């Protein structure tokens, strides 16, 4: 098995007091090389007596690797490690987002217009015509990012407080990529009706609701009830955002290997929120043979009464030959495997027995179902959810543009037509000549992605009849 490469997500900075004599820095860098870590910036802070003080940044594989590197450096004669700072934790100090005023309140006149008494006239105008809340408040550009902390990344049920850094990060991405004002809302409840009511009660201040990191099958019920109750779009990103980008990646991967979606055997590992949504969008896009696997193996129609409602839907709409068996049975001669389960759940043998030119999307985060290093040279195309490997299937390719388009159209829903439009728009951000095994999805920093996705989503909103704003 190949070793996982160092990552900036496990980078740290050591403040080192180093004896001021030739060759000392080389000794330190040699120790770091011995541990197969990745040294970064080396900055001289100052010279103090016989010591030169340096800040040295290093990327490691994980926390244990970081500790081993620090221990090795400490053991060098003439080197003192005075402080070790985890760069990820430093970035999060005090939170990652804040609210800023759009207009200054620095005179009596500005205070009187922005607040009382002037604001009263604006309130009265909205009371007479509630539609004016869109033009006279932040509602038209605001999204609530709502979580109960029950399914955070690959970490599981860690609670609403621990979910806050992720929700803050999501709000950052909304603002950075689509100029949408998003707010992290972490709820101290996992009761379906309580979550529905909480979101319903806060909805007057928002133009859209982004549900995030809520466990299955409750997330399906919460989304369904909110869609019935609200007249603004409700979107569960773990389901639909992942599905949209997975479809975009599939569209382009199939161009590279020269296969057609309708001819594939697709295996989906994990039947939670993302797995079910990916299944639905692939069926919408034309897939015929999909086998979904949970911990018990291939989901089929033999024992429907033992399955929850979402898995019953999967059983009734996939696996046309009603096959049974293990994951290894499912992957035999499969063309595409999509993992949305957990770390290390896919054995090497499963990939080795796939069809020619196998495509593997191992999307569990932060540790994939199988590490790319293990299947290099076996899988033709490999994608993960991580930013430190090629082909990152990242929801940030979808949700900013999806919401930008939905908000611009003042849509009441984000429907299947809008999701399919988003997937094709993402795929088309790479022209055919530019496609390769390591480039099937555009960079999240490609500014064309949000522009194209928002435009196509907005057009689909108008075409499907869910847009409330008059078409220009």
Short mmCIF file of C-alpha atoms in Angstrom, two decimals:
data_model
loop_
_atom_site.label_atom_id
_atom_site.label_comp_id
_atom_site.label_asym_id
_atom_site.label_seq_id
_atom_site.Cartn_x
_atom_site.Cartn_y
_atom_site.Cartn_z
CA UNK A 1 0.00 0.00 0.00
CA UNK A 2 1.32 3.45 -0.98
CA UNK A 3 1.77 6.05 1.72
CA UNK A 4 -0.67 8.93 2.04
CA UNK A 5 0.98 12.17 0.97
CA UNK A 6 1.45 15.16 3.33
CA UNK A 7 -1.33 17.73 3.25
CA UNK A 8 -1.69 21.39 4.17
CA UNK A 9 -4.68 20.31 6.27
CA UNK A 10 -2.12 18.86 8.70
CA UNK A 11 0.43 21.66 8.43
CA UNK A 12 2.06 23.28 11.43
CA UNK A 13 4.67 25.91 12.19
CA UNK A 14 7.51 25.31 14.63
CA UNK A 15 9.33 28.21 16.26
CA UNK A 16 12.89 26.96 16.52
CA UNK A 17 15.85 28.30 18.48
CA UNK A 18 18.80 27.03 16.43
CA UNK A 19 22.47 27.25 17.37
CA UNK A 20 23.93 29.86 15.04
CA UNK A 21 26.48 27.72 13.24
CA UNK A 22 26.73 26.31 9.70
CA UNK A 23 24.76 23.20 8.75
CA UNK A 24 22.09 23.36 11.47
CA UNK A 25 19.17 24.13 9.15
CA UNK A 26 20.31 21.33 6.84
CA UNK A 27 20.14 18.87 9.77
CA UNK A 28 16.56 19.91 10.53
CA UNK A 29 15.47 19.63 6.89
CA UNK A 30 17.15 16.23 6.68
CA UNK A 31 15.13 14.97 9.67
CA UNK A 32 11.93 16.23 8.03
CA UNK A 33 12.91 14.45 4.81
CA UNK A 34 13.58 11.25 6.74
CA UNK A 35 9.96 11.37 7.93
CA UNK A 36 8.71 11.99 4.37
CA UNK A 37 7.09 15.27 5.34
CA UNK A 38 6.90 18.39 3.20
CA UNK A 39 8.77 21.47 4.46
CA UNK A 40 7.40 24.87 3.52
CA UNK A 41 8.33 28.41 4.41
CA UNK A 42 11.47 29.02 6.51
CA UNK A 43 11.47 32.50 8.02
CA UNK A 44 14.17 34.13 10.13
CA UNK A 45 12.49 35.87 13.09
CA UNK A 46 15.56 37.29 14.82
CA UNK A 47 18.97 36.48 16.22
CA UNK A 48 19.14 36.18 20.00
CA UNK A 49 22.59 35.58 21.48
CA UNK A 50 24.01 32.34 20.15
CA UNK A 51 20.65 31.29 18.65
CA UNK A 52 19.01 32.10 15.36
CA UNK A 53 15.21 32.02 15.74
CA UNK A 54 13.34 30.59 12.75
CA UNK A 55 9.71 29.73 12.00
CA UNK A 56 9.55 26.54 9.94
CA UNK A 57 6.30 25.34 8.37
CA UNK A 58 5.80 21.62 7.65
CA UNK A 59 2.97 19.61 6.08
CA UNK A 60 2.36 16.15 7.54
CA UNK A 61 0.07 13.19 6.79
CA UNK A 62 -1.88 13.27 10.02
CA UNK A 63 -1.60 14.27 13.69
CA UNK A 64 0.58 11.31 14.65
CA UNK A 65 2.94 12.10 11.80
CA UNK A 66 3.12 15.72 13.01
CA UNK A 67 4.04 14.63 16.52
CA UNK A 68 6.75 12.29 15.20
CA UNK A 69 8.32 15.11 13.17
CA UNK A 70 8.35 17.50 16.12
CA UNK A 71 9.88 14.80 18.33
CA UNK A 72 12.63 14.16 15.78
CA UNK A 73 13.48 17.85 15.49
CA UNK A 74 13.57 18.22 19.27
CA UNK A 75 16.16 15.45 19.40
CA UNK A 76 18.66 17.40 17.30
CA UNK A 77 21.51 18.74 19.42
CA UNK A 78 21.55 22.53 19.28
CA UNK A 79 17.84 22.91 18.43
CA UNK A 80 15.08 23.97 20.80
CA UNK A 81 11.44 23.78 19.78
CA UNK A 82 9.81 26.65 21.64
CA UNK A 83 6.35 26.51 20.14
CA UNK A 84 4.28 24.45 17.68
CA UNK A 85 1.25 26.09 16.05
CA UNK A 86 -1.36 24.10 14.14
CA UNK A 87 -2.09 26.29 11.12
CA UNK A 88 -5.65 24.97 10.74
CA UNK A 89 -6.55 25.87 14.32
CA UNK A 90 -4.90 29.28 13.94
CA UNK A 91 -7.11 29.97 10.92
CA UNK A 92 -10.23 29.19 12.98
CA UNK A 93 -9.40 31.37 15.98
CA UNK A 94 -12.35 33.69 16.64
CA UNK A 95 -14.37 32.12 13.83
CA UNK A 96 -14.02 32.61 10.07
CA UNK A 97 -16.85 35.01 9.21
CA UNK A 98 -18.34 38.30 10.41
CA UNK A 99 -21.12 40.74 9.51
CA UNK A 100 -20.19 44.16 8.14
CA UNK A 101 -22.39 47.18 7.41
CA UNK A 102 -23.04 48.10 3.78
CA UNK A 103 -23.52 51.77 4.68
CA UNK A 104 -21.74 53.80 7.38
CA UNK A 105 -23.61 54.99 10.46
CA UNK A 106 -21.38 57.90 11.39
CA UNK A 107 -23.69 60.93 11.41
CA UNK A 108 -27.01 61.87 12.99
CA UNK A 109 -28.63 61.84 9.52
CA UNK A 110 -27.39 58.35 8.63
CA UNK A 111 -28.53 57.01 12.02
CA UNK A 112 -31.98 58.56 11.55
CA UNK A 113 -32.36 56.96 8.09
CA UNK A 114 -30.86 53.55 8.84
CA UNK A 115 -32.65 53.19 12.15
CA UNK A 116 -35.42 55.05 13.91
CA UNK A 117 -37.34 57.10 12.93
CA UNK A 118 -36.67 56.60 9.19
CA UNK A 119 -36.74 52.81 9.26
CA UNK A 120 -40.37 52.88 10.39
CA UNK A 121 -41.53 54.07 6.97
CA UNK A 122 -39.79 51.11 5.34
CA UNK A 123 -41.45 48.71 7.80
CA UNK A 124 -44.87 50.15 6.95
CA UNK A 125 -44.20 49.74 3.23
CA UNK A 126 -43.36 46.06 3.70
CA UNK A 127 -46.40 45.55 5.94
CA UNK A 128 -48.61 46.81 3.08
CA UNK A 129 -46.80 44.74 0.44
CA UNK A 130 -44.77 41.79 1.73
CA UNK A 131 -43.06 41.33 -1.64
CA UNK A 132 -41.07 44.48 -0.89
CA UNK A 133 -39.14 42.54 1.77
CA UNK A 134 -37.04 41.25 -1.13
CA UNK A 135 -35.97 44.69 -2.35
CA UNK A 136 -35.82 46.55 0.97
CA UNK A 137 -34.00 43.99 3.19
CA UNK A 138 -31.23 41.43 2.94
CA UNK A 139 -33.72 38.62 2.29
CA UNK A 140 -33.20 38.38 -1.48
CA UNK A 141 -29.52 37.57 -1.07
CA UNK A 142 -29.58 35.61 2.20
CA UNK A 143 -29.35 31.88 2.82
CA UNK A 144 -29.60 30.02 6.14
CA UNK A 145 -27.10 27.16 6.45
CA UNK A 146 -28.94 24.84 8.86
CA UNK A 147 -27.55 21.79 10.63
CA UNK A 148 -28.31 19.65 13.67
CA UNK A 149 -24.75 18.31 13.80
CA UNK A 150 -25.84 14.72 13.25
CA UNK A 151 -23.78 13.84 10.15
CA UNK A 152 -20.86 16.26 9.96
CA UNK A 153 -18.41 15.50 7.15
CA UNK A 154 -17.14 11.98 7.83
CA UNK A 155 -17.18 12.57 11.58
CA UNK A 156 -20.76 11.50 12.32
CA UNK A 157 -23.04 12.77 15.09
CA UNK A 158 -20.77 15.29 16.83
CA UNK A 159 -23.44 17.83 17.81
CA UNK A 160 -24.40 21.36 16.80
CA UNK A 161 -21.50 23.13 18.52
CA UNK A 162 -18.93 20.98 16.74
CA UNK A 163 -20.78 21.53 13.46
CA UNK A 164 -20.27 25.31 13.65
CA UNK A 165 -16.82 25.40 11.97
CA UNK A 166 -18.22 23.56 8.97
CA UNK A 167 -21.27 25.80 8.72
CA UNK A 168 -19.05 28.88 9.01
CA UNK A 169 -16.90 27.46 6.22
CA UNK A 170 -19.99 26.92 4.09
CA UNK A 171 -21.02 30.54 4.66
CA UNK A 172 -17.53 31.65 3.58
CA UNK A 173 -17.84 29.71 0.33
CA UNK A 174 -21.27 31.17 -0.43
CA UNK A 175 -19.84 34.67 -0.07
CA UNK A 176 -16.53 34.06 -1.79
CA UNK A 177 -17.84 32.29 -4.87
CA UNK A 178 -21.36 33.67 -5.40
CA UNK A 179 -21.59 36.81 -3.22
CA UNK A 180 -24.46 35.23 -1.29
CA UNK A 181 -24.81 36.22 2.38
CA UNK A 182 -25.11 32.97 4.31
CA UNK A 183 -25.52 32.44 8.05
CA UNK A 184 -24.63 29.33 10.10
CA UNK A 185 -27.64 28.09 12.08
CA UNK A 186 -26.87 25.08 14.30
CA UNK A 187 -29.90 23.69 16.12
CA UNK A 188 -29.91 21.98 19.51
CA UNK A 189 -32.39 19.32 18.40
CA UNK A 190 -32.56 16.31 16.11
CA UNK A 191 -36.35 16.02 16.14
CA UNK A 192 -37.77 16.30 12.64
CA UNK A 193 -40.75 18.49 13.51
CA UNK A 194 -38.70 20.76 15.76
CA UNK A 195 -36.18 21.37 12.99
CA UNK A 196 -38.96 21.98 10.49
CA UNK A 197 -40.65 24.47 12.81
CA UNK A 198 -37.39 26.26 13.63
CA UNK A 199 -36.58 26.74 9.96
CA UNK A 200 -40.16 27.75 9.16
CA UNK A 201 -40.17 30.36 11.93
CA UNK A 202 -36.89 31.94 10.79
CA UNK A 203 -37.68 31.78 7.05
CA UNK A 204 -39.04 35.37 6.65
CA UNK A 205 -35.47 36.66 6.80
CA UNK A 206 -34.04 34.33 4.16
CA UNK A 207 -34.30 33.84 0.41
CA UNK A 208 -33.25 30.20 0.62
CA UNK A 209 -32.50 27.37 3.03
CA UNK A 210 -29.40 25.17 2.75
CA UNK A 211 -29.75 22.04 4.90
CA UNK A 212 -26.35 20.64 5.82
CA UNK A 213 -24.93 17.60 7.61
CA UNK A 214 -28.28 16.21 8.79
CA UNK A 215 -28.34 12.42 9.02
CA UNK A 216 -30.45 10.09 6.89
CA UNK A 217 -33.26 9.19 6.80
CA UNK A 218 -34.43 12.24 8.80
CA UNK A 219 -32.93 14.63 6.26
CA UNK A 220 -35.32 13.36 3.57
CA UNK A 221 -38.37 13.98 5.74
CA UNK A 222 -37.13 17.41 6.87
CA UNK A 223 -36.49 18.53 3.31
CA UNK A 224 -39.81 17.18 2.07
CA UNK A 225 -41.81 18.90 4.83
CA UNK A 226 -40.00 22.22 4.39
CA UNK A 227 -40.58 22.16 0.64
CA UNK A 228 -44.30 21.80 1.36
CA UNK A 229 -44.32 24.56 4.01
CA UNK A 230 -42.10 27.25 2.46
CA UNK A 231 -42.22 29.38 -0.66
CA UNK A 232 -38.42 29.69 -0.86
CA UNK A 233 -35.97 27.06 -2.16
CA UNK A 234 -34.89 24.34 0.27
CA UNK A 235 -31.80 22.40 -0.71
CA UNK A 236 -30.01 19.63 1.21
CA UNK A 237 -26.47 20.01 -0.06
CA UNK A 238 -25.21 16.67 1.22
CA UNK A 239 -27.80 15.06 -1.03
CA UNK A 240 -28.22 17.24 -4.06
CA UNK A 241 -24.98 19.21 -4.16
CA UNK A 242 -22.96 16.01 -4.05
CA UNK A 243 -25.25 14.44 -6.65
CA UNK A 244 -24.93 17.38 -9.04
CA UNK A 245 -21.13 17.39 -8.97
CA UNK A 246 -20.96 13.57 -9.14
CA UNK A 247 -23.11 13.66 -12.28
CA UNK A 248 -20.93 16.39 -13.80
CA UNK A 249 -17.82 14.31 -13.08
CA UNK A 250 -19.51 11.22 -14.54
CA UNK A 251 -20.45 13.06 -17.74
CA UNK A 252 -16.86 14.09 -18.32
CA UNK A 253 -15.29 10.80 -17.18
CA UNK A 254 -17.41 8.94 -19.72
CA UNK A 255 -16.12 11.24 -22.46
CA UNK A 256 -12.58 10.26 -21.51
CA UNK A 257 -13.18 6.49 -21.45
CA UNK A 258 -15.64 6.48 -24.37
CA UNK A 259 -18.58 4.86 -22.61
CA UNK A 260 -22.27 5.71 -22.42
CA UNK A 261 -24.16 6.13 -19.14
CA UNK A 262 -27.00 3.88 -20.26
CA UNK A 263 -24.56 0.99 -20.82
CA UNK A 264 -22.81 1.14 -17.44
CA UNK A 265 -22.97 -0.99 -14.35
CA UNK A 266 -22.80 1.57 -11.57
CA UNK A 267 -22.07 0.60 -7.96
CA UNK A 268 -22.88 3.08 -5.21
CA UNK A 269 -21.33 2.35 -1.81
CA UNK A 270 -23.33 4.01 0.95
CA UNK A 271 -27.08 4.54 0.95
CA UNK A 272 -27.37 7.64 3.08
CA UNK A 273 -28.39 11.09 1.92
CA UNK A 274 -25.71 11.44 -0.75
CA UNK A 275 -26.01 7.87 -2.02
CA UNK A 276 -29.76 8.12 -2.55
CA UNK A 277 -29.50 11.53 -4.25
CA UNK A 278 -26.72 10.34 -6.57
CA UNK A 279 -28.83 7.33 -7.46
CA UNK A 280 -31.80 9.55 -8.31
CA UNK A 281 -29.86 11.99 -10.46
CA UNK A 282 -28.04 9.22 -12.35
CA UNK A 283 -31.39 7.55 -13.11
CA UNK A 284 -32.75 10.93 -14.29
CA UNK A 285 -29.68 11.29 -16.51
CA UNK A 286 -30.18 7.87 -18.15
CA UNK A 287 -28.41 5.21 -16.07
CA UNK A 288 -30.05 1.77 -16.33
CA UNK A 289 -28.13 -0.57 -13.99
CA UNK A 290 -27.31 0.77 -10.55
CA UNK A 291 -26.44 -1.46 -7.60
CA UNK A 292 -26.49 0.24 -4.20
CA UNK A 293 -24.60 -1.36 -1.32
CA UNK A 294 -24.86 -0.78 2.41
CA UNK A 295 -23.11 -2.66 5.22
CA UNK A 296 -25.26 -5.73 4.50
CA UNK A 297 -24.42 -5.85 0.80
CA UNK A 298 -26.47 -5.22 -2.33
CA UNK A 299 -29.88 -3.70 -1.65
CA UNK A 300 -32.63 -5.70 -3.32
CA UNK A 301 -36.37 -6.32 -3.12
CA UNK A 302 -36.29 -9.55 -1.12
CA UNK A 303 -36.97 -8.03 2.31
CA UNK A 304 -38.55 -4.64 1.69
CA UNK A 305 -40.28 -4.57 5.05
CA UNK A 306 -36.88 -4.60 6.82
CA UNK A 307 -35.69 -1.45 5.00
CA UNK A 308 -36.30 2.18 5.95
CA UNK A 309 -38.28 4.33 3.53
CA UNK A 310 -35.30 5.69 1.60
CA UNK A 311 -33.77 2.23 1.13
CA UNK A 312 -37.16 0.89 0.05
CA UNK A 313 -37.17 3.51 -2.70
CA UNK A 314 -33.66 2.42 -3.71
CA UNK A 315 -34.70 -1.25 -3.78
CA UNK A 316 -37.73 -0.48 -5.93
CA UNK A 317 -35.89 1.72 -8.43
CA UNK A 318 -32.47 0.07 -8.86
CA UNK A 319 -30.96 -3.40 -9.27
CA UNK A 320 -33.17 -4.43 -12.20
CA UNK A 321 -32.19 -8.12 -11.90
CA UNK A 322 -32.72 -8.07 -8.09
CA UNK A 323 -29.21 -9.34 -7.41
CA UNK A 324 -28.04 -10.16 -3.91
CA UNK A 325 -24.60 -10.54 -2.44
CA UNK A 326 -21.68 -8.51 -1.13
CA UNK A 327 -19.90 -5.43 -2.40
CA UNK A 328 -17.45 -7.72 -4.17
CA UNK A 329 -20.34 -9.36 -6.02
CA UNK A 330 -21.60 -5.92 -7.09
CA UNK A 331 -18.26 -4.64 -8.36
CA UNK A 332 -17.54 -7.57 -10.66
CA UNK A 333 -17.39 -6.03 -14.17
CA UNK A 334 -18.70 -2.69 -12.86
CA UNK A 335 -17.73 0.40 -14.85
CA UNK A 336 -18.24 3.10 -12.23
CA UNK A 337 -17.96 2.93 -8.44
CA UNK A 338 -19.10 5.89 -6.34
CA UNK A 339 -18.31 5.73 -2.64
CA UNK A 340 -20.25 7.93 -0.22
CA UNK A 341 -19.82 5.83 2.91
CA UNK A 342 -16.76 5.93 5.14
CA UNK A 343 -13.01 5.45 5.30
CA UNK A 344 -11.55 2.19 4.06
CA UNK A 345 -14.85 0.54 3.15
CA UNK A 346 -13.80 -0.51 -0.37
CA UNK A 347 -11.16 -3.27 -0.63
CA UNK A 348 -8.56 -3.29 -3.38
CA UNK A 349 -10.05 -6.51 -4.78
CA UNK A 350 -13.28 -4.65 -5.56
CA UNK A 351 -11.44 -2.30 -7.90
CA UNK A 352 -9.26 -5.00 -9.42
CA UNK A 353 -12.31 -6.94 -10.66
CA UNK A 354 -14.10 -4.01 -12.27
CA UNK A 355 -14.51 -3.74 -16.05
CA UNK A 356 -11.90 -2.23 -18.37
CA UNK A 357 -11.14 1.45 -17.75
CA UNK A 358 -12.78 1.52 -14.31
CA UNK A 359 -13.89 4.86 -12.88
CA UNK A 360 -13.70 5.26 -9.09
CA UNK A 361 -15.12 8.17 -7.12
CA UNK A 362 -14.09 7.63 -3.47
CA UNK A 363 -15.83 10.58 -1.84
CA UNK A 364 -15.75 9.92 1.90
CA UNK A 365 -14.09 12.84 3.68
CA UNK A 366 -11.52 13.33 5.01
CA UNK A 367 -10.44 9.70 4.44
CA UNK A 368 -11.78 8.09 1.25
CA UNK A 369 -13.23 4.59 0.90
CA UNK A 370 -9.94 3.61 -0.73
CA UNK A 371 -6.87 5.80 -1.04
CA UNK A 372 -5.91 6.86 -4.58
CA UNK A 373 -2.35 5.62 -4.03
CA UNK A 374 -3.70 2.07 -3.67
CA UNK A 375 -5.40 2.01 -7.05
CA UNK A 376 -3.03 4.03 -9.23
CA UNK A 377 -2.55 2.04 -12.43
CA UNK A 378 -5.68 -0.02 -11.76
CA UNK A 379 -8.45 2.56 -12.03
CA UNK A 380 -8.44 4.62 -15.23
CA UNK A 381 -10.01 7.64 -13.50
CA UNK A 382 -9.92 8.39 -9.77
CA UNK A 383 -11.75 11.19 -7.98
CA UNK A 384 -12.08 12.04 -4.29
CA UNK A 385 -13.65 14.74 -2.15
CA UNK A 386 -10.21 16.01 -1.11
CA UNK A 387 -8.44 19.10 -2.40
CA UNK A 388 -4.98 17.50 -2.32
CA UNK A 389 -5.71 15.01 -5.13
CA UNK A 390 -6.76 15.55 -8.76
CA UNK A 391 -10.48 15.50 -9.59
CA UNK A 392 -11.91 16.89 -6.39
CA UNK A 393 -15.67 16.32 -6.39
CA UNK A 394 -16.46 19.28 -4.23
CA UNK A 395 -19.95 20.63 -3.58
CA UNK A 396 -18.61 24.15 -3.89
CA UNK A 397 -18.78 23.59 -7.66
CA UNK A 398 -22.57 23.34 -7.32
CA UNK A 399 -24.24 25.09 -4.40
CA UNK A 400 -22.98 28.67 -4.89
CA UNK A 401 -24.15 28.81 -8.51
CA UNK A 402 -27.33 26.87 -7.76
CA UNK A 403 -28.38 29.33 -5.07
CA UNK A 404 -27.17 32.35 -7.07
CA UNK A 405 -29.40 31.30 -9.96
CA UNK A 406 -32.33 30.40 -7.70
CA UNK A 407 -32.11 33.71 -5.79
CA UNK A 408 -31.76 35.74 -9.00
CA UNK A 409 -34.89 34.09 -10.40
CA UNK A 410 -36.58 34.31 -6.99
CA UNK A 411 -37.37 30.63 -7.37
CA UNK A 412 -39.72 28.84 -5.00
CA UNK A 413 -37.84 25.56 -5.39
CA UNK A 414 -34.63 23.98 -6.62
CA UNK A 415 -36.10 21.22 -8.76
CA UNK A 416 -34.70 18.35 -10.82
CA UNK A 417 -34.52 20.45 -13.97
CA UNK A 418 -32.35 23.01 -12.17
CA UNK A 419 -30.06 20.32 -10.73
CA UNK A 420 -29.55 18.66 -14.13
CA UNK A 421 -28.87 22.07 -15.66
CA UNK A 422 -26.25 22.72 -12.99
CA UNK A 423 -24.52 19.37 -13.59
CA UNK A 424 -24.27 19.92 -17.34
CA UNK A 425 -23.06 23.49 -16.83
CA UNK A 426 -20.26 22.27 -14.53
CA UNK A 427 -19.25 19.56 -17.01
CA UNK A 428 -19.18 22.02 -19.90
CA UNK A 429 -16.71 24.26 -18.09
CA UNK A 430 -14.04 21.92 -19.49
CA UNK A 431 -13.92 21.67 -23.27
CA UNK A 432 -13.44 18.24 -24.84
CA UNK A 433 -9.79 18.90 -25.74
CA UNK A 434 -8.99 19.83 -22.15
CA UNK A 435 -10.40 16.65 -20.59
CA UNK A 436 -8.04 14.02 -19.23
CA UNK A 437 -7.91 11.29 -16.59
CA UNK A 438 -6.81 13.86 -14.01
CA UNK A 439 -9.06 16.69 -15.16
CA UNK A 440 -12.73 15.76 -15.31
CA UNK A 441 -14.07 18.54 -13.07
CA UNK A 442 -13.12 22.21 -13.19
CA UNK A 443 -11.22 23.90 -10.41
CA UNK A 444 -13.35 25.36 -7.64
CA UNK A 445 -11.44 28.60 -8.30
CA UNK A 446 -12.59 28.75 -11.91
CA UNK A 447 -14.80 31.84 -11.86
CA UNK A 448 -16.67 30.67 -14.94
CA UNK A 449 -18.26 27.83 -12.97
CA UNK A 450 -20.56 29.96 -10.79
CA UNK A 451 -21.40 32.23 -13.72
CA UNK A 452 -22.37 29.35 -16.03
CA UNK A 453 -24.16 27.34 -13.33
CA UNK A 454 -26.18 30.32 -12.09
CA UNK A 455 -27.19 31.29 -15.61
CA UNK A 456 -28.31 27.77 -16.57
CA UNK A 457 -30.09 27.25 -13.23
CA UNK A 458 -31.90 30.55 -13.61
CA UNK A 459 -33.00 29.61 -17.15
CA UNK A 460 -34.20 26.22 -15.89
CA UNK A 461 -36.16 27.93 -13.11
CA UNK A 462 -37.99 30.04 -15.66
CA UNK A 463 -38.50 27.11 -18.04
CA UNK A 464 -39.87 24.87 -15.29
CA UNK A 465 -42.21 27.54 -13.89
CA UNK A 466 -40.75 28.03 -10.40
CA UNK A 467 -39.32 31.54 -10.96
CA UNK A 468 -41.24 34.40 -9.34
CA UNK A 469 -39.22 37.34 -10.66
CA UNK A 470 -40.24 38.65 -14.08
CA UNK A 471 -37.89 37.40 -16.75
CA UNK A 472 -35.74 40.23 -18.14
#
